[in-house]
PDB file of C-alpha atoms in Angstrom:
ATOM      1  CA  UNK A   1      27.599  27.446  71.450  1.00 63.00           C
ATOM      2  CA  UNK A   2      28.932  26.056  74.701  1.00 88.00           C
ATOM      3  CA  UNK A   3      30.924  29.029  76.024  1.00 94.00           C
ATOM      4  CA  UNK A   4      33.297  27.528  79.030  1.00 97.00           C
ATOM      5  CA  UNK A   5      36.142  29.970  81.187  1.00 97.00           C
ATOM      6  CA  UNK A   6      39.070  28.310  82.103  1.00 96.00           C
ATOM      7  CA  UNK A   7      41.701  30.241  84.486  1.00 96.00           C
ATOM      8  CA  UNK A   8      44.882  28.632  85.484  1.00 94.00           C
ATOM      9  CA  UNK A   9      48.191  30.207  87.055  1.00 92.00           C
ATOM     10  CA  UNK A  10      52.030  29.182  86.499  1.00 91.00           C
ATOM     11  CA  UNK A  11      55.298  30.741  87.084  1.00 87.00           C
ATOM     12  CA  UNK A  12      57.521  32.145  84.126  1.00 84.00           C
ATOM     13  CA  UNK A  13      60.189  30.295  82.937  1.00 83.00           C
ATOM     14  CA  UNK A  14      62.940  32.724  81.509  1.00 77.00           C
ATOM     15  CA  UNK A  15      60.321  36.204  82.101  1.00 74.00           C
ATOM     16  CA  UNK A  16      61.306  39.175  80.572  1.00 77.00           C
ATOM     17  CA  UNK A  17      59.848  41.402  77.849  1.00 79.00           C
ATOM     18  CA  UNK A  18      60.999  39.557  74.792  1.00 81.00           C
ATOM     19  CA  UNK A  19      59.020  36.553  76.629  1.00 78.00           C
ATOM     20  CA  UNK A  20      56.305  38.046  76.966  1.00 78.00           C
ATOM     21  CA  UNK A  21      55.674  39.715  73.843  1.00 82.00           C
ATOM     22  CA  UNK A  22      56.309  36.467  72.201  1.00 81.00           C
ATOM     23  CA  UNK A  23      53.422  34.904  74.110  1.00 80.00           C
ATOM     24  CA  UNK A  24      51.358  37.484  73.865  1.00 82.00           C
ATOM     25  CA  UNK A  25      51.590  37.740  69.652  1.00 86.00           C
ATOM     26  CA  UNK A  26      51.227  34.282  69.251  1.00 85.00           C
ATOM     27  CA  UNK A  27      48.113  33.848  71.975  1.00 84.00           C
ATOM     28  CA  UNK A  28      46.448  36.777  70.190  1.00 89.00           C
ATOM     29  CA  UNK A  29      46.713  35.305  66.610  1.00 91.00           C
ATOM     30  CA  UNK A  30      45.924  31.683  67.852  1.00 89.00           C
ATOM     31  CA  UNK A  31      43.118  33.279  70.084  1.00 91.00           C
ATOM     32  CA  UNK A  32      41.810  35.335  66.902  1.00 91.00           C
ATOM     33  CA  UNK A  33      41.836  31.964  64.935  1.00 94.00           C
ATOM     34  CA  UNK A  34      40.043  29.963  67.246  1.00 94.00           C
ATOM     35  CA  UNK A  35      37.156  32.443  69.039  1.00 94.00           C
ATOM     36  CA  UNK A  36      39.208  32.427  72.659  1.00 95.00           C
ATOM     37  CA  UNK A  37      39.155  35.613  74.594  1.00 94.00           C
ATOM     38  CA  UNK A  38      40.808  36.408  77.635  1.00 92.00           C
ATOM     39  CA  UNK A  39      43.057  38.487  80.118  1.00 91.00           C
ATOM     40  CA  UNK A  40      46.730  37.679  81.335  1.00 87.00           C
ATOM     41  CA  UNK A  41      47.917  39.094  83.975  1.00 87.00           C
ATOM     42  CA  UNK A  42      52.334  38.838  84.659  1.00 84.00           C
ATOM     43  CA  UNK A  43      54.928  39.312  86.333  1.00 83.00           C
ATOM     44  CA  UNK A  44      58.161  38.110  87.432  1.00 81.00           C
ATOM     45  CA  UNK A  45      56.832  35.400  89.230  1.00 85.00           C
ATOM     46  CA  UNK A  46      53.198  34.372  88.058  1.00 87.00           C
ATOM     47  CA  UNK A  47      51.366  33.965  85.285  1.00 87.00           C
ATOM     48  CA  UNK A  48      47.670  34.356  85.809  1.00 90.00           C
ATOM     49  CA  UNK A  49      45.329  34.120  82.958  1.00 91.00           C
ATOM     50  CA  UNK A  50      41.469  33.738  82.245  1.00 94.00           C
ATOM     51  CA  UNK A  51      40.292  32.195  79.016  1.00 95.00           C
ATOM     52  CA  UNK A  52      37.097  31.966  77.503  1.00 96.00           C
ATOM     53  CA  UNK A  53      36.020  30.199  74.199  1.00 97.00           C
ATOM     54  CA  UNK A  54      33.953  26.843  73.175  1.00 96.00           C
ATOM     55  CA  UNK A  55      35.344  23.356  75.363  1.00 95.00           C
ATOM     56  CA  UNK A  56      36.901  22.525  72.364  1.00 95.00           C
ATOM     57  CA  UNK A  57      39.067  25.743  71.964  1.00 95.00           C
ATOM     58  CA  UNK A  58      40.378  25.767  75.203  1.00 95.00           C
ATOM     59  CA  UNK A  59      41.009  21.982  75.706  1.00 94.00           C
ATOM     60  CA  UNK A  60      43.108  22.588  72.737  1.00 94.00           C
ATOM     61  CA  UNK A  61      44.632  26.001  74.162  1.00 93.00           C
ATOM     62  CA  UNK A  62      45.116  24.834  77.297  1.00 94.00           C
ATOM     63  CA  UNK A  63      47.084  21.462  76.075  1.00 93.00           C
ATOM     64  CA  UNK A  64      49.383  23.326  74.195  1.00 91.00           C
ATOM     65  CA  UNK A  65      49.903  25.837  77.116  1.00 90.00           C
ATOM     66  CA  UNK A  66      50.775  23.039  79.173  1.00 91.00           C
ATOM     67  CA  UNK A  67      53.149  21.698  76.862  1.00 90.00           C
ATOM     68  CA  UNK A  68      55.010  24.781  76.340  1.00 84.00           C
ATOM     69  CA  UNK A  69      58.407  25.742  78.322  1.00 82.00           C
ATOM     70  CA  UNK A  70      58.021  28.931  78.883  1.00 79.00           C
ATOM     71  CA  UNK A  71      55.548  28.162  81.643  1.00 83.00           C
ATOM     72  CA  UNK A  72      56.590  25.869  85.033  1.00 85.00           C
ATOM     73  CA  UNK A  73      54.067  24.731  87.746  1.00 89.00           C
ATOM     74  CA  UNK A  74      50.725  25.155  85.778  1.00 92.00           C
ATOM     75  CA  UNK A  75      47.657  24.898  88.050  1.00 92.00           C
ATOM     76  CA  UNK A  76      44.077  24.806  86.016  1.00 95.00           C
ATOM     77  CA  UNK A  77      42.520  26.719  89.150  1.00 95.00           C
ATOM     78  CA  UNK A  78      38.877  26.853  87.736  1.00 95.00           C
ATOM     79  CA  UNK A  79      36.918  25.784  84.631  1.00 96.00           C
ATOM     80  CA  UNK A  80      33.183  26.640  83.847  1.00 95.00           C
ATOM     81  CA  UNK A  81      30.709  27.118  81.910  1.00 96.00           C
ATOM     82  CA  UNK A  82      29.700  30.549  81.406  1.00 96.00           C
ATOM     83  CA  UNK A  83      26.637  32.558  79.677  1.00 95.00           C
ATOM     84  CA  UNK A  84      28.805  35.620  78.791  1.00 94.00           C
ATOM     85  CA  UNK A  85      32.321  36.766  78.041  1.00 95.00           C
ATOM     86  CA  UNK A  86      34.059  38.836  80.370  1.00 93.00           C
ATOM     87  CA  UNK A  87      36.493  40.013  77.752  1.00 93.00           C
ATOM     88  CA  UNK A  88      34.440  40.048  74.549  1.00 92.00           C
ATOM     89  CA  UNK A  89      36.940  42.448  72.727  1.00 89.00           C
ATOM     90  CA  UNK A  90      40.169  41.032  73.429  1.00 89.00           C
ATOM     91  CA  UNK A  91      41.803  38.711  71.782  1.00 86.00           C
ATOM     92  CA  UNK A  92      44.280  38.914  75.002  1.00 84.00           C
ATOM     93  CA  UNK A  93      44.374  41.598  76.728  1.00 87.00           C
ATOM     94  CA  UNK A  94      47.525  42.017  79.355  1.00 80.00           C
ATOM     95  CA  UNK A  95      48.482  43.433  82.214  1.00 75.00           C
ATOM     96  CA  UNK A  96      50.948  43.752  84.761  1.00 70.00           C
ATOM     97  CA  UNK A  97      50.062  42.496  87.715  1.00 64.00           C
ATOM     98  CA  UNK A  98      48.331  45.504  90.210  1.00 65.00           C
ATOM     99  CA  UNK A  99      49.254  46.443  93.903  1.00 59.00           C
ATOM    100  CA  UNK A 100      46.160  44.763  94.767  1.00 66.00           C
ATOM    101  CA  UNK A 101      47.425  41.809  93.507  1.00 79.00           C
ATOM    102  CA  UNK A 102      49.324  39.288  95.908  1.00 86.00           C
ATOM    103  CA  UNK A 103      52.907  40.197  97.068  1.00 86.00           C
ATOM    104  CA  UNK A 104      55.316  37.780  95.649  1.00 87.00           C
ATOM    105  CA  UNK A 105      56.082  36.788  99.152  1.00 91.00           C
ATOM    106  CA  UNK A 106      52.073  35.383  99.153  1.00 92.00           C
ATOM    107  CA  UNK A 107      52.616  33.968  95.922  1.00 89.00           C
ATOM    108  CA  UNK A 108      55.308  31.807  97.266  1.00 90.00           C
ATOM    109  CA  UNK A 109      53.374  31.091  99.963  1.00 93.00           C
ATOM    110  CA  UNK A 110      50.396  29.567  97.674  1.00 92.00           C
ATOM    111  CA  UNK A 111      47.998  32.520  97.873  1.00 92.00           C
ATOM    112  CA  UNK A 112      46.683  31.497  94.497  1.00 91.00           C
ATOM    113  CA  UNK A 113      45.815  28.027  95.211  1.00 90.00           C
ATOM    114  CA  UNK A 114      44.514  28.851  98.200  1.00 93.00           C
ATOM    115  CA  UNK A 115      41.768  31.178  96.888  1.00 93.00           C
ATOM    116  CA  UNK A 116      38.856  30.478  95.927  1.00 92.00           C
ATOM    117  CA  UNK A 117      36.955  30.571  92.548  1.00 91.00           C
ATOM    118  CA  UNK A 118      35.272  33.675  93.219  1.00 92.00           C
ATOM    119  CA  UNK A 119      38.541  35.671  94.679  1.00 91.00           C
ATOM    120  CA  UNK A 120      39.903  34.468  91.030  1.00 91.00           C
ATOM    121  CA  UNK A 121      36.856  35.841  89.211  1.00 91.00           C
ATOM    122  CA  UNK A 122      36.908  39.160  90.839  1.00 91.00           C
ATOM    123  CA  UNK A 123      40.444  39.734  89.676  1.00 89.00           C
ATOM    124  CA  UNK A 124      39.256  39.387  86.359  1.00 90.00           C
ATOM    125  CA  UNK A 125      36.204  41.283  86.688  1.00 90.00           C
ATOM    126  CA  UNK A 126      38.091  44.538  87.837  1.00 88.00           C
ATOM    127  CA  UNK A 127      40.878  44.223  85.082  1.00 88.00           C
ATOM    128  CA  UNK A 128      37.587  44.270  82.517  1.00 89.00           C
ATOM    129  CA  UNK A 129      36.232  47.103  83.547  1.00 87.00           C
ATOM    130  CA  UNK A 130      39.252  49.096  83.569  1.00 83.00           C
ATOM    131  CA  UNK A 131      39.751  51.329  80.426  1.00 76.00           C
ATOM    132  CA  UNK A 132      42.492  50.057  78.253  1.00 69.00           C
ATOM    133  CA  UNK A 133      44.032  53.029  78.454  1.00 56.00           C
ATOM    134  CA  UNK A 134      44.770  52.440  82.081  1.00 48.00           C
ATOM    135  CA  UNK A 135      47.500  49.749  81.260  1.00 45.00           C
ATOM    136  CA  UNK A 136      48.328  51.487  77.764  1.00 44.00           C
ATOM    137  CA  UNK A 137      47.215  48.718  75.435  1.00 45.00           C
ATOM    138  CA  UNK A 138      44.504  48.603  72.675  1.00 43.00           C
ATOM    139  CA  UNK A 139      42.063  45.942  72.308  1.00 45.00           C
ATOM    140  CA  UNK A 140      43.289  43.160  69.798  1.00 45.00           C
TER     141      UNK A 140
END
């Protein structure tokens, strides 16, 4: 199997809870279905997600992602090919986004374009090695 990560970023259309529980059931049932594991990572203003699955999966994933209105200004920031999963156990795991994230001040400003595939990655990586229990979710 060709395993491939894809992350991307856009800002929420409409954000609020009710939002985001709605994309989170329906990426963890699609993302059950089709072998795709990942991380999001919200707020307000910024989506942020890492997705990992066969080139086939996520082409498919990330077409209807693009398509859908609940997300504006989608950015595929990076897309490799990987030997491992970073997230093996989750279906999609969330969280809010961390004080060591960006301010939304350098979000505006295009910190997230501006960084580079590694800065992206080691997001990712310290969100997986946190215990769920640290963002009070169970893996799906």
């Amino acid at each position: 199997m060709n395993l491939v990560q894809l992350i991307y970023a856009s800002r929420p259309f409409g954000f609020d809870q009710a939002a985001l529980n709605g994309i989170l059931s329906q990426s963890r049932r699609c993302n059950t279905r089709d072998g795709i594991t990942g991380a999001l990572i919200c707020r307000a203003d910024v989506y942020l997600q890492l997705l990992e699955g066969t080139v086939e999966a996520l082409d498919a994933t990330y077409s209807r992602i693009v398509s859908d209105d609940r997300h504006l200004e989608i950015n595929r920031l990076s897309y490799q090919g990987v030997t491992e999963r970073l997230f093996p156990a989750w279906a999609m795991r969330s969280d809010p986004a961390r004080s060591w994230m960006w301010s939304p001040a350098e979000v505006a400003d295009g910190a997230i374009a501006q960084a580079s595939q590694q800065q992206l990655l080691g997001i990712f990586e310290r969100l997986a090695v946190e215990p769920a229990e640290a963002v009070g979710e169970s893996s799906v």
